[in-house]
């Protein structure tokens, strides 16, 4: 017990679990949490549960009345640590509540508990980097003698004002002829402190200030959120994934779907917009499909869920063909870049250089991603781009993802929401027809080259490659048909007949060839 006579939360959790006849794994399954979360709480690795975890545990343990009230009160108590003054915590309140992410919170927390001193949470806009960073900082604040401090960088107008932004958050001002970087360094030199630098991407040119502070302040740790990595020698990068999604196309009941983070976020956000909203057997498939169409992006899911004020889920789903027009209406007190999905993507697009923008919009022509060779063949229209360097920059900025491809050849993909934005920019660029024609001609060369090899010992590799490119091949056929280019369309369809037959797409192949012949 602590000096006030209270048991640690982990002891109370263990007592209730044993009384309910549950193992840690069984309690975790009931609560929709990880077994690691239960184990860490009971062993005292985590002294307090997260706020959103408490009701899940209480429900899973079937606690009511006084037992539940005592359980929740103990979860809110700050654990006693002898001889220590409570640290100062300067973290903004999260709204709406943080949902899920147990694995990510645990992984990031463990990294910061290790010898990692600079950890960058990266990912596309709307993925939830700030919320994850705030949750980790809240959980870890008491492990730092001087607490956790939050530095919002989005309002800063340029890299040269980074030191000013940090100083303002710490309550510092210039003194004694010292520059602000010197003042910040002097203040942090002997502090055991976690500094959260939020939205670093537009001040990344000032990243050397970060490395300088870490070198001068041995007990300082930094948690950075950024759409691009900082490329510092001490940096560890954590790619924030989308929220967990149910398997696509598989029927599941309300209880099963509620275990997935994306669905839970949609439901909670929908209830904030319309108090009587509930996940039912009738609307659950549409809700799951909405979450899939939005790639598990928290911001996009929240904006879609707000539409339940006027539209049921199936009607929202039907309108997702134009995501950027539908996903608006964020909270007025949210940053401007988070009030619509388009504003979030505008923020990222404006940070690109001119060559990176050209490559980004041209890559949108690919459906289902592309290889490096395909990107070079289609996007480097006039030899004006360094595609390898450009792809590296777009991956760095979380606008393109590198994923495993066939036979160890990596592929590059955009999330659906990002691709829709890039397609808008492509249409506005005046070069859409040229890029689409280059894409169709690349697909024709690929299919005709594959046709000659499908009767060789390389058949398996080429079938896998055509499977990976099937969406691109379909897109090329549609473009050629819409342009009434029957000659190339017939060549492409004829080259694919063996693939369609072997891979069990005969009906689809027949439909394409009949349309070409008409």
PDB file of C-alpha atoms in Angstrom, residues 202-347:
ATOM      1  CA  UNK A 202       7.264  22.781 -41.978  1.00  0.00           C
ATOM      2  CA  UNK A 203      10.268  23.741 -39.810  1.00  0.00           C
ATOM      3  CA  UNK A 204      12.381  20.709 -40.702  1.00  0.00           C
ATOM      4  CA  UNK A 205      15.203  22.929 -41.990  1.00  0.00           C
ATOM      5  CA  UNK A 206      15.807  23.857 -38.334  1.00  0.00           C
ATOM      6  CA  UNK A 207      16.285  20.239 -37.271  1.00  0.00           C
ATOM      7  CA  UNK A 208      19.895  20.881 -36.265  1.00  0.00           C
ATOM      8  CA  UNK A 209      18.564  22.875 -33.284  1.00  0.00           C
ATOM      9  CA  UNK A 210      17.048  19.618 -32.039  1.00  0.00           C
ATOM     10  CA  UNK A 211      20.326  17.715 -32.325  1.00  0.00           C
ATOM     11  CA  UNK A 212      22.121  20.590 -30.607  1.00  0.00           C
ATOM     12  CA  UNK A 213      19.740  20.566 -27.653  1.00  0.00           C
ATOM     13  CA  UNK A 214      20.060  16.795 -27.272  1.00  0.00           C
ATOM     14  CA  UNK A 215      23.848  17.053 -27.271  1.00  0.00           C
ATOM     15  CA  UNK A 216      23.845  19.805 -24.642  1.00  0.00           C
ATOM     16  CA  UNK A 217      21.044  18.438 -22.419  1.00  0.00           C
ATOM     17  CA  UNK A 218      21.844  14.824 -21.438  1.00  0.00           C
ATOM     18  CA  UNK A 219      18.552  14.106 -19.628  1.00  0.00           C
ATOM     19  CA  UNK A 220      16.294  15.614 -22.286  1.00  0.00           C
ATOM     20  CA  UNK A 221      14.132  13.416 -24.536  1.00  0.00           C
ATOM     21  CA  UNK A 222      12.089  14.563 -27.500  1.00  0.00           C
ATOM     22  CA  UNK A 223       8.964  13.106 -29.070  1.00  0.00           C
ATOM     23  CA  UNK A 224       8.351  14.678 -32.484  1.00  0.00           C
ATOM     24  CA  UNK A 225       5.264  14.407 -34.690  1.00  0.00           C
ATOM     25  CA  UNK A 226       5.941  15.140 -38.345  1.00  0.00           C
ATOM     26  CA  UNK A 227       4.732  14.229 -41.824  1.00  0.00           C
ATOM     27  CA  UNK A 228       8.373  13.797 -42.778  1.00  0.00           C
ATOM     28  CA  UNK A 229      11.426  12.429 -40.994  1.00  0.00           C
ATOM     29  CA  UNK A 230      14.100  14.787 -39.660  1.00  0.00           C
ATOM     30  CA  UNK A 231      17.142  12.807 -40.924  1.00  0.00           C
ATOM     31  CA  UNK A 232      19.163  13.349 -37.749  1.00  0.00           C
ATOM     32  CA  UNK A 233      21.750  10.852 -36.544  1.00  0.00           C
ATOM     33  CA  UNK A 234      20.035  10.303 -33.163  1.00  0.00           C
ATOM     34  CA  UNK A 235      16.566   9.949 -34.706  1.00  0.00           C
ATOM     35  CA  UNK A 236      14.416   6.832 -34.358  1.00  0.00           C
ATOM     36  CA  UNK A 237      11.348   6.789 -36.611  1.00  0.00           C
ATOM     37  CA  UNK A 238       7.983   5.219 -35.772  1.00  0.00           C
ATOM     38  CA  UNK A 239       5.520   4.967 -38.661  1.00  0.00           C
ATOM     39  CA  UNK A 240       2.026   5.482 -37.252  1.00  0.00           C
ATOM     40  CA  UNK A 241      -0.326   2.942 -38.884  1.00  0.00           C
ATOM     41  CA  UNK A 242      -4.007   3.452 -39.721  1.00  0.00           C
ATOM     42  CA  UNK A 243      -6.595   2.303 -37.197  1.00  0.00           C
ATOM     43  CA  UNK A 244      -7.350  -1.417 -37.193  1.00  0.00           C
ATOM     44  CA  UNK A 245      -9.999  -2.452 -39.724  1.00  0.00           C
ATOM     45  CA  UNK A 246     -12.219  -5.524 -40.006  1.00  0.00           C
ATOM     46  CA  UNK A 247     -11.298  -7.941 -42.817  1.00  0.00           C
ATOM     47  CA  UNK A 248     -12.853  -6.624 -46.056  1.00  0.00           C
ATOM     48  CA  UNK A 249     -15.860  -8.408 -47.444  1.00  0.00           C
ATOM     49  CA  UNK A 250     -16.333 -10.753 -44.489  1.00  0.00           C
ATOM     50  CA  UNK A 251     -19.681 -10.593 -42.663  1.00  0.00           C
ATOM     51  CA  UNK A 252     -19.370  -9.862 -38.958  1.00  0.00           C
ATOM     52  CA  UNK A 253     -21.769  -9.040 -36.133  1.00  0.00           C
ATOM     53  CA  UNK A 254     -21.984  -5.806 -34.173  1.00  0.00           C
ATOM     54  CA  UNK A 255     -19.964  -7.172 -31.253  1.00  0.00           C
ATOM     55  CA  UNK A 256     -17.173  -8.402 -33.512  1.00  0.00           C
ATOM     56  CA  UNK A 257     -16.978  -5.167 -35.525  1.00  0.00           C
ATOM     57  CA  UNK A 258     -16.872  -3.095 -32.328  1.00  0.00           C
ATOM     58  CA  UNK A 259     -13.478  -4.597 -31.523  1.00  0.00           C
ATOM     59  CA  UNK A 260     -11.872  -2.724 -34.427  1.00  0.00           C
ATOM     60  CA  UNK A 261     -10.528   0.748 -33.701  1.00  0.00           C
ATOM     61  CA  UNK A 262     -11.792   2.377 -36.895  1.00  0.00           C
ATOM     62  CA  UNK A 263     -15.361   1.203 -36.257  1.00  0.00           C
ATOM     63  CA  UNK A 264     -15.220   2.287 -32.611  1.00  0.00           C
ATOM     64  CA  UNK A 265     -14.040   5.738 -33.625  1.00  0.00           C
ATOM     65  CA  UNK A 266     -16.812   6.078 -36.202  1.00  0.00           C
ATOM     66  CA  UNK A 267     -19.444   5.112 -33.620  1.00  0.00           C
ATOM     67  CA  UNK A 268     -18.111   7.482 -30.948  1.00  0.00           C
ATOM     68  CA  UNK A 269     -17.845  10.362 -33.429  1.00  0.00           C
ATOM     69  CA  UNK A 270     -21.322   9.637 -34.796  1.00  0.00           C
ATOM     70  CA  UNK A 271     -22.775   9.681 -31.278  1.00  0.00           C
ATOM     71  CA  UNK A 272     -21.197  13.072 -30.683  1.00  0.00           C
ATOM     72  CA  UNK A 273     -23.059  14.319 -33.763  1.00  0.00           C
ATOM     73  CA  UNK A 274     -26.284  12.436 -33.094  1.00  0.00           C
ATOM     74  CA  UNK A 275     -26.912  11.099 -29.599  1.00  0.00           C
ATOM     75  CA  UNK A 276     -29.258   8.296 -30.694  1.00  0.00           C
ATOM     76  CA  UNK A 277     -26.817   6.748 -33.173  1.00  0.00           C
ATOM     77  CA  UNK A 278     -26.052   3.071 -32.556  1.00  0.00           C
ATOM     78  CA  UNK A 279     -24.229   0.354 -34.454  1.00  0.00           C
ATOM     79  CA  UNK A 280     -26.820  -2.188 -35.590  1.00  0.00           C
ATOM     80  CA  UNK A 281     -26.943  -5.306 -37.731  1.00  0.00           C
ATOM     81  CA  UNK A 282     -28.458  -3.157 -40.481  1.00  0.00           C
ATOM     82  CA  UNK A 283     -25.904  -0.350 -40.590  1.00  0.00           C
ATOM     83  CA  UNK A 284     -22.772  -2.259 -39.469  1.00  0.00           C
ATOM     84  CA  UNK A 285     -21.741  -3.419 -43.003  1.00  0.00           C
ATOM     85  CA  UNK A 286     -21.950   0.160 -44.302  1.00  0.00           C
ATOM     86  CA  UNK A 287     -19.950   1.501 -41.348  1.00  0.00           C
ATOM     87  CA  UNK A 288     -17.245  -1.133 -41.923  1.00  0.00           C
ATOM     88  CA  UNK A 289     -17.123  -0.275 -45.640  1.00  0.00           C
ATOM     89  CA  UNK A 290     -16.836   3.458 -44.882  1.00  0.00           C
ATOM     90  CA  UNK A 291     -13.849   2.781 -42.635  1.00  0.00           C
ATOM     91  CA  UNK A 292     -12.206   0.718 -45.396  1.00  0.00           C
ATOM     92  CA  UNK A 293     -12.842   3.358 -48.058  1.00  0.00           C
ATOM     93  CA  UNK A 294     -11.207   5.914 -45.761  1.00  0.00           C
ATOM     94  CA  UNK A 295      -8.106   3.769 -45.219  1.00  0.00           C
ATOM     95  CA  UNK A 296      -8.568   3.727 -41.435  1.00  0.00           C
ATOM     96  CA  UNK A 297      -7.553   7.426 -41.263  1.00  0.00           C
ATOM     97  CA  UNK A 298      -8.914   8.844 -37.984  1.00  0.00           C
ATOM     98  CA  UNK A 299      -9.550  12.384 -39.280  1.00  0.00           C
ATOM     99  CA  UNK A 300     -11.404  11.115 -42.352  1.00  0.00           C
ATOM    100  CA  UNK A 301     -13.506   8.730 -40.233  1.00  0.00           C
ATOM    101  CA  UNK A 302     -14.431  11.496 -37.778  1.00  0.00           C
ATOM    102  CA  UNK A 303     -15.473  13.844 -40.597  1.00  0.00           C
ATOM    103  CA  UNK A 304     -17.545  11.104 -42.259  1.00  0.00           C
ATOM    104  CA  UNK A 305     -19.218  10.170 -38.956  1.00  0.00           C
ATOM    105  CA  UNK A 306     -20.385  13.770 -38.451  1.00  0.00           C
ATOM    106  CA  UNK A 307     -22.547  13.356 -41.538  1.00  0.00           C
ATOM    107  CA  UNK A 308     -24.921  11.025 -39.642  1.00  0.00           C
ATOM    108  CA  UNK A 309     -26.715  14.192 -38.562  1.00  0.00           C
ATOM    109  CA  UNK A 310     -28.235  14.209 -42.055  1.00  0.00           C
ATOM    110  CA  UNK A 311     -27.381  10.876 -43.713  1.00  0.00           C
ATOM    111  CA  UNK A 312     -27.529   7.218 -42.625  1.00  0.00           C
ATOM    112  CA  UNK A 313     -24.306   5.216 -43.071  1.00  0.00           C
ATOM    113  CA  UNK A 314     -25.362   3.590 -46.366  1.00  0.00           C
ATOM    114  CA  UNK A 315     -25.992   7.059 -47.855  1.00  0.00           C
ATOM    115  CA  UNK A 316     -22.597   8.293 -46.625  1.00  0.00           C
ATOM    116  CA  UNK A 317     -20.981   5.246 -48.223  1.00  0.00           C
ATOM    117  CA  UNK A 318     -22.705   5.948 -51.543  1.00  0.00           C
ATOM    118  CA  UNK A 319     -21.215   9.462 -51.586  1.00  0.00           C
ATOM    119  CA  UNK A 320     -17.618   8.447 -50.876  1.00  0.00           C
ATOM    120  CA  UNK A 321     -16.801   8.463 -54.579  1.00  0.00           C
ATOM    121  CA  UNK A 322     -15.964  12.108 -53.884  1.00  0.00           C
ATOM    122  CA  UNK A 323     -14.371  11.914 -50.456  1.00  0.00           C
ATOM    123  CA  UNK A 324     -12.855  15.373 -50.464  1.00  0.00           C
ATOM    124  CA  UNK A 325     -16.189  17.084 -51.037  1.00  0.00           C
ATOM    125  CA  UNK A 326     -17.951  15.040 -48.369  1.00  0.00           C
ATOM    126  CA  UNK A 327     -15.323  15.117 -45.623  1.00  0.00           C
ATOM    127  CA  UNK A 328     -15.704  18.667 -44.365  1.00  0.00           C
ATOM    128  CA  UNK A 329     -17.209  20.312 -41.310  1.00  0.00           C
ATOM    129  CA  UNK A 330     -14.519  19.768 -38.707  1.00  0.00           C
ATOM    130  CA  UNK A 331     -14.789  21.538 -35.354  1.00  0.00           C
ATOM    131  CA  UNK A 332     -14.350  25.326 -35.466  1.00  0.00           C
ATOM    132  CA  UNK A 333     -11.830  25.140 -32.623  1.00  0.00           C
ATOM    133  CA  UNK A 334      -9.689  22.619 -34.533  1.00  0.00           C
ATOM    134  CA  UNK A 335      -6.705  23.875 -36.567  1.00  0.00           C
ATOM    135  CA  UNK A 336      -7.804  25.027 -40.023  1.00  0.00           C
ATOM    136  CA  UNK A 337      -5.852  22.219 -41.692  1.00  0.00           C
ATOM    137  CA  UNK A 338      -7.961  19.641 -39.787  1.00  0.00           C
ATOM    138  CA  UNK A 339     -11.431  20.999 -40.581  1.00  0.00           C
ATOM    139  CA  UNK A 340     -11.583  19.331 -43.988  1.00  0.00           C
ATOM    140  CA  UNK A 341      -9.662  16.462 -45.510  1.00  0.00           C
ATOM    141  CA  UNK A 342      -8.702  18.660 -48.453  1.00  0.00           C
ATOM    142  CA  UNK A 343      -7.141  21.251 -46.125  1.00  0.00           C
ATOM    143  CA  UNK A 344      -5.082  18.524 -44.464  1.00  0.00           C
ATOM    144  CA  UNK A 345      -3.746  17.398 -47.832  1.00  0.00           C
ATOM    145  CA  UNK A 346      -3.196  20.986 -48.997  1.00  0.00           C
ATOM    146  CA  UNK A 347      -0.854  21.410 -46.016  1.00  0.00           C
TER     147      UNK A 347
END
